[in-house]
PDB file of C-alpha atoms in Angstrom:
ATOM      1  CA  UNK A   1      34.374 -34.388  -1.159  1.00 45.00           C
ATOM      2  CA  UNK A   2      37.090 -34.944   1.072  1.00 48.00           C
ATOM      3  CA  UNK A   3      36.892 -32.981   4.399  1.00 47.00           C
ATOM      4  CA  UNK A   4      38.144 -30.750   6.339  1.00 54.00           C
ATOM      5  CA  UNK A   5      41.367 -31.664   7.864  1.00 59.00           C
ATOM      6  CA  UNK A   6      40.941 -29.507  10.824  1.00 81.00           C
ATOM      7  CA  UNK A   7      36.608 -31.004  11.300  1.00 92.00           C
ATOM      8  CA  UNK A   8      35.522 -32.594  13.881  1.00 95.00           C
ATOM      9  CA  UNK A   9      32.106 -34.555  14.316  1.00 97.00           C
ATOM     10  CA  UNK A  10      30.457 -35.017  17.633  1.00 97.00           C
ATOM     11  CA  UNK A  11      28.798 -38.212  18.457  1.00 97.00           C
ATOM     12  CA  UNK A  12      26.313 -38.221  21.140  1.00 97.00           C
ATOM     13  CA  UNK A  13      24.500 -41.541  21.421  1.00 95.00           C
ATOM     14  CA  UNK A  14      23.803 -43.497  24.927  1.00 94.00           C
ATOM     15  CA  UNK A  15      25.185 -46.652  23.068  1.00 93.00           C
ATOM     16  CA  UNK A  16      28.913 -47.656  23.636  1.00 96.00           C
ATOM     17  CA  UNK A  17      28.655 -49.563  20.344  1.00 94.00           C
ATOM     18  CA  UNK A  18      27.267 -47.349  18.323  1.00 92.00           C
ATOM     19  CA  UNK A  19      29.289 -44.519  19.350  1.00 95.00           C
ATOM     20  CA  UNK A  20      32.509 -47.017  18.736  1.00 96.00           C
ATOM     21  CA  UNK A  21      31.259 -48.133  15.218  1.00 94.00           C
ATOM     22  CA  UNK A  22      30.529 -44.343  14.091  1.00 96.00           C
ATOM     23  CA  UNK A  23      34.064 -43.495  15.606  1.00 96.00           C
ATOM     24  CA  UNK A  24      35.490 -46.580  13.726  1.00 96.00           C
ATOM     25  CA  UNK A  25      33.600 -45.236  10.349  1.00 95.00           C
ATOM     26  CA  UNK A  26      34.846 -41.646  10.751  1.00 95.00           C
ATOM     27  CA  UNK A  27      38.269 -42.772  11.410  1.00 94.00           C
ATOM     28  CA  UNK A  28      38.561 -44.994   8.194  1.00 93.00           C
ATOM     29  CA  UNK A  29      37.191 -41.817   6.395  1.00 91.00           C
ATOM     30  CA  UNK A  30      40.110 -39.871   8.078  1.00 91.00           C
ATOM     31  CA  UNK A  31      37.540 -37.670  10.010  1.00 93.00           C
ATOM     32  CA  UNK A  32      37.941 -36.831  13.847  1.00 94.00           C
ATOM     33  CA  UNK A  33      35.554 -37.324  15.578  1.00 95.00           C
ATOM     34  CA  UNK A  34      34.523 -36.835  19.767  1.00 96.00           C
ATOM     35  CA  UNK A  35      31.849 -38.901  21.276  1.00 97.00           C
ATOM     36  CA  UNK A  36      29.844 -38.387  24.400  1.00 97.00           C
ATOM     37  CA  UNK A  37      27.873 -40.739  26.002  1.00 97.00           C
ATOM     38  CA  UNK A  38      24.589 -38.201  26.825  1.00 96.00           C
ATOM     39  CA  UNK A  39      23.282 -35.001  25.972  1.00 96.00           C
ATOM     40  CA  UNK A  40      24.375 -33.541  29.035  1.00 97.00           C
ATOM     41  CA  UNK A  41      27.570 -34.795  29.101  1.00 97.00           C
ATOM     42  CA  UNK A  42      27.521 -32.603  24.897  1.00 96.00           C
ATOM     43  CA  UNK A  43      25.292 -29.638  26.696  1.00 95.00           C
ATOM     44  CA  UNK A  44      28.761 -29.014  29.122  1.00 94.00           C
ATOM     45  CA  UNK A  45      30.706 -29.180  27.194  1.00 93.00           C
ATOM     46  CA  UNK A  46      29.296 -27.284  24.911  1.00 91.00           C
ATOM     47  CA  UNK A  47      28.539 -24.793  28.513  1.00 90.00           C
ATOM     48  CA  UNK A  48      32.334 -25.005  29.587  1.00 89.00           C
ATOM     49  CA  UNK A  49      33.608 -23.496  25.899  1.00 86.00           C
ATOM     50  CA  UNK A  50      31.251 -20.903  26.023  1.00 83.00           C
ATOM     51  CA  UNK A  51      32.364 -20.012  29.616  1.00 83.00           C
ATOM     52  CA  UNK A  52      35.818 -19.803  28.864  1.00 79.00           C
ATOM     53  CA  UNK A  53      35.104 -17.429  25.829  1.00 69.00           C
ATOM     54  CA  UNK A  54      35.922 -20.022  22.993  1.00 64.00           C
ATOM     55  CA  UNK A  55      33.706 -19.806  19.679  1.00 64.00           C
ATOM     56  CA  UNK A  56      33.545 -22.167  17.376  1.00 66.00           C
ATOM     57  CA  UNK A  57      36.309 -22.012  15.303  1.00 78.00           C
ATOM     58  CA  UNK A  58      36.592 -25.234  13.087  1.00 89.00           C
ATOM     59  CA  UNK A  59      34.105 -26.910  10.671  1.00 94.00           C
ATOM     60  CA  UNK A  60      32.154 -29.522  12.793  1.00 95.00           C
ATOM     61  CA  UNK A  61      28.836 -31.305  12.896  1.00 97.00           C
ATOM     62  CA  UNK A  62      26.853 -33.515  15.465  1.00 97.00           C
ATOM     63  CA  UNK A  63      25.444 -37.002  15.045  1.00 97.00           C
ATOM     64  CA  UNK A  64      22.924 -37.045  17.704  1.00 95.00           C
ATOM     65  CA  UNK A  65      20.565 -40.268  18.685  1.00 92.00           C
ATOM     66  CA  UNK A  66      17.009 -38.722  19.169  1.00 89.00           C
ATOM     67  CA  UNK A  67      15.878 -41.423  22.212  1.00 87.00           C
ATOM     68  CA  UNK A  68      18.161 -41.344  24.986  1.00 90.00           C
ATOM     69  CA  UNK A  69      17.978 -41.638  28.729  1.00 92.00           C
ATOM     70  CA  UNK A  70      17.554 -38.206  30.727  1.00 93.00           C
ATOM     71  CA  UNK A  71      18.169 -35.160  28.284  1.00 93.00           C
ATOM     72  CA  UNK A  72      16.539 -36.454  24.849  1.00 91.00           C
ATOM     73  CA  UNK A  73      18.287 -35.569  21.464  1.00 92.00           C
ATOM     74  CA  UNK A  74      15.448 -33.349  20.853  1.00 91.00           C
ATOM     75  CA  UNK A  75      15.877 -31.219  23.858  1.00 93.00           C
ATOM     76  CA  UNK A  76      19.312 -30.837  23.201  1.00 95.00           C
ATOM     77  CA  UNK A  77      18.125 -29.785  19.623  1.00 94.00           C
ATOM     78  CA  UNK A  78      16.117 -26.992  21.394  1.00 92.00           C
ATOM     79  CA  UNK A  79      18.647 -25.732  23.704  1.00 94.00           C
ATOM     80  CA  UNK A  80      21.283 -25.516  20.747  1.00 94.00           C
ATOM     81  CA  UNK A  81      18.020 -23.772  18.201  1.00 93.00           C
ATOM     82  CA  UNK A  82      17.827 -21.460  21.105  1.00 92.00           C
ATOM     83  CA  UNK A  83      21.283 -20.461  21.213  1.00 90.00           C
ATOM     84  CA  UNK A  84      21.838 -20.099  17.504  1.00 90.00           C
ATOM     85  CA  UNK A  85      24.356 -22.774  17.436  1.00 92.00           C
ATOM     86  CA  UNK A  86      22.899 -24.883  15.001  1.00 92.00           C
ATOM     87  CA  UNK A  87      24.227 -23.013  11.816  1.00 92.00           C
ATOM     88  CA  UNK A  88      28.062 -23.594  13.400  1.00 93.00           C
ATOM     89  CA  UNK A  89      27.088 -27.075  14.419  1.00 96.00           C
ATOM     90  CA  UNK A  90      24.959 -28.728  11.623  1.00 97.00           C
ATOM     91  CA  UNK A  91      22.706 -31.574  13.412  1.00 96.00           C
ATOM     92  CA  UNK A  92      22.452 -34.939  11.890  1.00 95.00           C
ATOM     93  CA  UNK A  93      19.929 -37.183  13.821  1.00 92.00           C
ATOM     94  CA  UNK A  94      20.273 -40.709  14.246  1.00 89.00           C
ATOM     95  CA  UNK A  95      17.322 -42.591  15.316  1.00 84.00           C
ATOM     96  CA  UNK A  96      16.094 -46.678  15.632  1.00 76.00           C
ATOM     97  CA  UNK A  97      12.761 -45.497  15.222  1.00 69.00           C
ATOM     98  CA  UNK A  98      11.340 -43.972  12.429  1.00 62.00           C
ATOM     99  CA  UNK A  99       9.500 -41.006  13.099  1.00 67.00           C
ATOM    100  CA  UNK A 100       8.600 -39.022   9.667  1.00 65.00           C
ATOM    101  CA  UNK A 101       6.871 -36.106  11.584  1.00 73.00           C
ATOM    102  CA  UNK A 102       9.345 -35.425  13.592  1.00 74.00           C
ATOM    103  CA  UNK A 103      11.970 -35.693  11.180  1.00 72.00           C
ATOM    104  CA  UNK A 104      10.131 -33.410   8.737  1.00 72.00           C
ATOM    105  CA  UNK A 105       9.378 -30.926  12.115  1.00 77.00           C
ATOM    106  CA  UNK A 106      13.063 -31.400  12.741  1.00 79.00           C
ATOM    107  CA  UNK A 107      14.311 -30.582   9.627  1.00 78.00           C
ATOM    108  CA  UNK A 108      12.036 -27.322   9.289  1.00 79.00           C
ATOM    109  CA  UNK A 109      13.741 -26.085  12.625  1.00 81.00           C
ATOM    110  CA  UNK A 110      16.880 -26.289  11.308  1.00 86.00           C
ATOM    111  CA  UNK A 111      18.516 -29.795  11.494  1.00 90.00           C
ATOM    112  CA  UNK A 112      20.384 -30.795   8.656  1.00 94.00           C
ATOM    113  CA  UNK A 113      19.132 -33.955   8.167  1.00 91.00           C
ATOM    114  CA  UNK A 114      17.412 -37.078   9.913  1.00 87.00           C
ATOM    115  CA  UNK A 115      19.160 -40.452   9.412  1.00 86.00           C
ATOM    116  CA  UNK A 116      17.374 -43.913  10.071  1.00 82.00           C
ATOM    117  CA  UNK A 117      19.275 -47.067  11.853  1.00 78.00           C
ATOM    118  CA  UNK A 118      20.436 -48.917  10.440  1.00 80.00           C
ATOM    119  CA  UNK A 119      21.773 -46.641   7.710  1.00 82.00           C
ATOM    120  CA  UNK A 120      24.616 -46.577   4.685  1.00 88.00           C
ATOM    121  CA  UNK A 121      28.324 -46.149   6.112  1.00 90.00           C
ATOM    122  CA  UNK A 122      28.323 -43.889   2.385  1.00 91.00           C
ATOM    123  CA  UNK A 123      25.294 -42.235   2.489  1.00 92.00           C
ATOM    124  CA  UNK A 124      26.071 -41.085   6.206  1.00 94.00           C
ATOM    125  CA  UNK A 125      29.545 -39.780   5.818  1.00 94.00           C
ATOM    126  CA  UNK A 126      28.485 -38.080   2.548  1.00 94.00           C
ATOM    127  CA  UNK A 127      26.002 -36.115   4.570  1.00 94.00           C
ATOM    128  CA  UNK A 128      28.598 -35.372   7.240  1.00 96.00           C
ATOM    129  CA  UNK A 129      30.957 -34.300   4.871  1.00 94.00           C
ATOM    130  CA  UNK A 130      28.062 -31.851   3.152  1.00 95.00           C
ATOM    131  CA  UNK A 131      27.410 -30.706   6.975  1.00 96.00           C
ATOM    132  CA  UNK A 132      31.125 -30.000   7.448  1.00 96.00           C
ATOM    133  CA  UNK A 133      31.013 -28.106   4.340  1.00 94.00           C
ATOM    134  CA  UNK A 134      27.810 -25.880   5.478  1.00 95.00           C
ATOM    135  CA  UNK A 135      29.448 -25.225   8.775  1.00 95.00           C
ATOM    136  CA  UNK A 136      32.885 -24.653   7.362  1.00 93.00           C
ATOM    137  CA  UNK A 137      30.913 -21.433   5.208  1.00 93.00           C
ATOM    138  CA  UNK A 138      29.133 -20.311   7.609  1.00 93.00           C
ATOM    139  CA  UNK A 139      32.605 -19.828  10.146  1.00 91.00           C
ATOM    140  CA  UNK A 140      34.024 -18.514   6.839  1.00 91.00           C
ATOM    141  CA  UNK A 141      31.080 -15.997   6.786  1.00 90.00           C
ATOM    142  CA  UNK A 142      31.587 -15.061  10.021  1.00 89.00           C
ATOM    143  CA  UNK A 143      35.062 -14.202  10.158  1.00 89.00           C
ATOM    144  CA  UNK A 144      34.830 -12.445   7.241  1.00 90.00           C
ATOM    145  CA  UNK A 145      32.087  -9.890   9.324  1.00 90.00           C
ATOM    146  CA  UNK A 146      34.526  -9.706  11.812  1.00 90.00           C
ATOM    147  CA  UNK A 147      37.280  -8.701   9.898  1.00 91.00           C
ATOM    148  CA  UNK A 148      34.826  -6.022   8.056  1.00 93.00           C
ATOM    149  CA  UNK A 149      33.991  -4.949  11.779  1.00 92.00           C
ATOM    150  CA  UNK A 150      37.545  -4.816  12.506  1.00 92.00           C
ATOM    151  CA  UNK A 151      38.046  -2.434   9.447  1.00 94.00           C
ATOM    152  CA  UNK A 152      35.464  -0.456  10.035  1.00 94.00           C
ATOM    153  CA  UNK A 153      36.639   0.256  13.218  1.00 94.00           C
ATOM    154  CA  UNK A 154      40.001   1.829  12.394  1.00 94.00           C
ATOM    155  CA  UNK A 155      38.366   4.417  10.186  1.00 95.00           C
ATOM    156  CA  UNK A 156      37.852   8.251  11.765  1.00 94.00           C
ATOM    157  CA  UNK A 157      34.666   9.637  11.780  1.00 94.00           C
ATOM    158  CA  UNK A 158      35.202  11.928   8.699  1.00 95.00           C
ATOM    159  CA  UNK A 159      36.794   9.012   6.300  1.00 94.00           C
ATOM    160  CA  UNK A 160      33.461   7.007   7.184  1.00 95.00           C
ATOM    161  CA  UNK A 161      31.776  10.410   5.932  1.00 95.00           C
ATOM    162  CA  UNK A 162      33.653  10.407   2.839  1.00 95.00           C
ATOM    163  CA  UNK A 163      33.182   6.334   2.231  1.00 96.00           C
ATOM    164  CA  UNK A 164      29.617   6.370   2.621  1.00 94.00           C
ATOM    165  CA  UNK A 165      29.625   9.236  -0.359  1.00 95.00           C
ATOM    166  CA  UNK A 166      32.287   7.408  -2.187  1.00 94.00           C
ATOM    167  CA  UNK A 167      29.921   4.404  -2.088  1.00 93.00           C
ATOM    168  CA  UNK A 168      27.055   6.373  -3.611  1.00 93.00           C
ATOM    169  CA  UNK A 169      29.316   6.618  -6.161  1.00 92.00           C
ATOM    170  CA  UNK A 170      29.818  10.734  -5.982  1.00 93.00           C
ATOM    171  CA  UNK A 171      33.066  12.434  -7.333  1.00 93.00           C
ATOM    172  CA  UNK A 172      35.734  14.000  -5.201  1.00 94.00           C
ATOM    173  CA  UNK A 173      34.329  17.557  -6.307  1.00 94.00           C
ATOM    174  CA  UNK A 174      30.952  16.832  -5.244  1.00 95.00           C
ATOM    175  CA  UNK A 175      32.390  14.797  -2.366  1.00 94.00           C
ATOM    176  CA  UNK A 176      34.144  17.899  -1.308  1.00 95.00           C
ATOM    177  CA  UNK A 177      31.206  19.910  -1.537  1.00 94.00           C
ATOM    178  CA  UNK A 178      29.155  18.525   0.353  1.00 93.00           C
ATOM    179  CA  UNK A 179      31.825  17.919   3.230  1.00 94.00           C
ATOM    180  CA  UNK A 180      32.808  21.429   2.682  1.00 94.00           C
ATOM    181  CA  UNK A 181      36.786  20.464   2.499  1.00 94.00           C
ATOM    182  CA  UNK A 182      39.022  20.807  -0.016  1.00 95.00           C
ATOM    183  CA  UNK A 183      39.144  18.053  -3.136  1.00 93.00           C
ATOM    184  CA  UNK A 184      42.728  17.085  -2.082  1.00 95.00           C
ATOM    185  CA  UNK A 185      41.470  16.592   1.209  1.00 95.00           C
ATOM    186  CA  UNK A 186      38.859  14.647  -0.140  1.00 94.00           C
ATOM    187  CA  UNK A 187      41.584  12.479  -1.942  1.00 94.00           C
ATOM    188  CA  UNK A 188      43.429  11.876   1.082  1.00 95.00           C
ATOM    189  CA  UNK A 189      40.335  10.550   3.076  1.00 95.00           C
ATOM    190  CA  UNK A 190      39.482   8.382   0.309  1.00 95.00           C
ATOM    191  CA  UNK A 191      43.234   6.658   0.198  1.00 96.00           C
ATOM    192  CA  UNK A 192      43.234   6.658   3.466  1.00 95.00           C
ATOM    193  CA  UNK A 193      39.499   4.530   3.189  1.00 95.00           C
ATOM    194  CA  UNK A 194      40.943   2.204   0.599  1.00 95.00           C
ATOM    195  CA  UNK A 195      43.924   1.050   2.650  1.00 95.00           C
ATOM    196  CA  UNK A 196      42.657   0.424   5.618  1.00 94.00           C
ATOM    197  CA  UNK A 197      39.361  -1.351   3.800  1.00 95.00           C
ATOM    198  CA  UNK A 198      41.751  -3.096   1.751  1.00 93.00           C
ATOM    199  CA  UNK A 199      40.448  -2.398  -1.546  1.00 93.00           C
ATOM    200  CA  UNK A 200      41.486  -0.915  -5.091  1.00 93.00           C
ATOM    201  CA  UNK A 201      38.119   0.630  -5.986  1.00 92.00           C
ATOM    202  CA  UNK A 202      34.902   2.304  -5.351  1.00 91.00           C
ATOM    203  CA  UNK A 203      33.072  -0.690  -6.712  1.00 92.00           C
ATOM    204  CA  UNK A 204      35.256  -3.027  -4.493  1.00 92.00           C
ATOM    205  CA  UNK A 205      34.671  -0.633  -1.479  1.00 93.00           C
ATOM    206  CA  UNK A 206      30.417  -1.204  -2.376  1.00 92.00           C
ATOM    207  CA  UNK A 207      30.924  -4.640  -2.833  1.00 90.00           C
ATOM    208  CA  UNK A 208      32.694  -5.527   0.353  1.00 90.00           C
ATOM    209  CA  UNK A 209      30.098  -3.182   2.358  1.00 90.00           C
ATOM    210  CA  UNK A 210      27.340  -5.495   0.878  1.00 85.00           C
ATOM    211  CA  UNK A 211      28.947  -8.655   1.294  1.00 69.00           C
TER     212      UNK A 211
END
């Protein structure tokens, strides 16, 4: 699986070495990668975009060392839980100290996986290229509701009137009926729907409104 060329994985770990050799492993992968040296350091970051209005935009993940001095990888965890950010930011732990129920309690929450030191160069970037997948489909995802947002938007109050009929799959006699305007009128909302939803059909129209 070769990833994203746009993906970037985080590294937050307190130690200069091991956020050098996971830098030096993503590089020879052809991944980029940005380390911090704390959880805060991540957490404003992670404050700073937010403040400025930026979303994540581009597949990433985080490799984040569970014991650290001040701000603990699990905290972070929390605060990112909290915020919903973990589904755009898929959370790999790293940890020199094997802790299976807080891996498993981890993993429950949400992170994507829980990685022992030492661990497999292979086995490590195959899981951060499976995270950058997951968070690559779930930014797909959510453009796509934005764009059906955006859509939705632009229709007037009487085409949403004749989609939502068109979508219970009535004709434009009935359609008209029940709108009490004329079939041709009917015909004109319902082009009019089409275009600016982007679709060919009545089944397409359903379809998107579902997706």
């Amino acid at each position: 699986m070769e990833p994203a060329s746009n993906a970037t994985v985080y590294i937050v770990d307190d130690d200069a070495e091991v956020r050098e050799a996971l830098a030096w492993l993503l590089r020879s992968r052809r991944v980029f990668s940005e380390a911090y040296a704390s959880a805060e350091a991540f957490e404003l970051m992670l404050a700073e975009r937010a403040a400025s209005g930026l979303s994540q935009r581009q597949p990433c993940c985080l490799l984040l060392d569970v014991r650290m001095p001040g701000m603990s990888g699990l905290a972070l965890f929390d605060k990112m839980v909290e915020r919903g950010d973990t589904a755009a930011i898929p959370v790999i732990f790293l940890t020199g100290h094997a802790d299976v129920p807080t891996a498993v309690a981890t993993v429950k929450r949400g992170a994507f996986d829980f990685c022992e030191k030492p661990f497999s160069d292979n086995q490590l970037v195959d899981r951060v290229q499976e995270a950058l997948a997951l968070s690559a489909r779930h930014l797909q995802a959510c453009r796509a509701r934005h764009e059906l947002q955006d859509r939705l938007a632009e229709l007037t109050e009487r085409e949403r009137d004749v989609m939502r009929l068109v979508v219970e799959g009535l004709p434009n006699k009935l359609i008209a009926d029940q709108l009490d305007i004329s079939v041709r009128t009917v015909e004109v909302h319902r082009a009019r729907v089409f275009d600016k939803m982007q679709v060919k059909s009545a089944v397409e129209l359903a379809n998107l409104l579902r997706s």
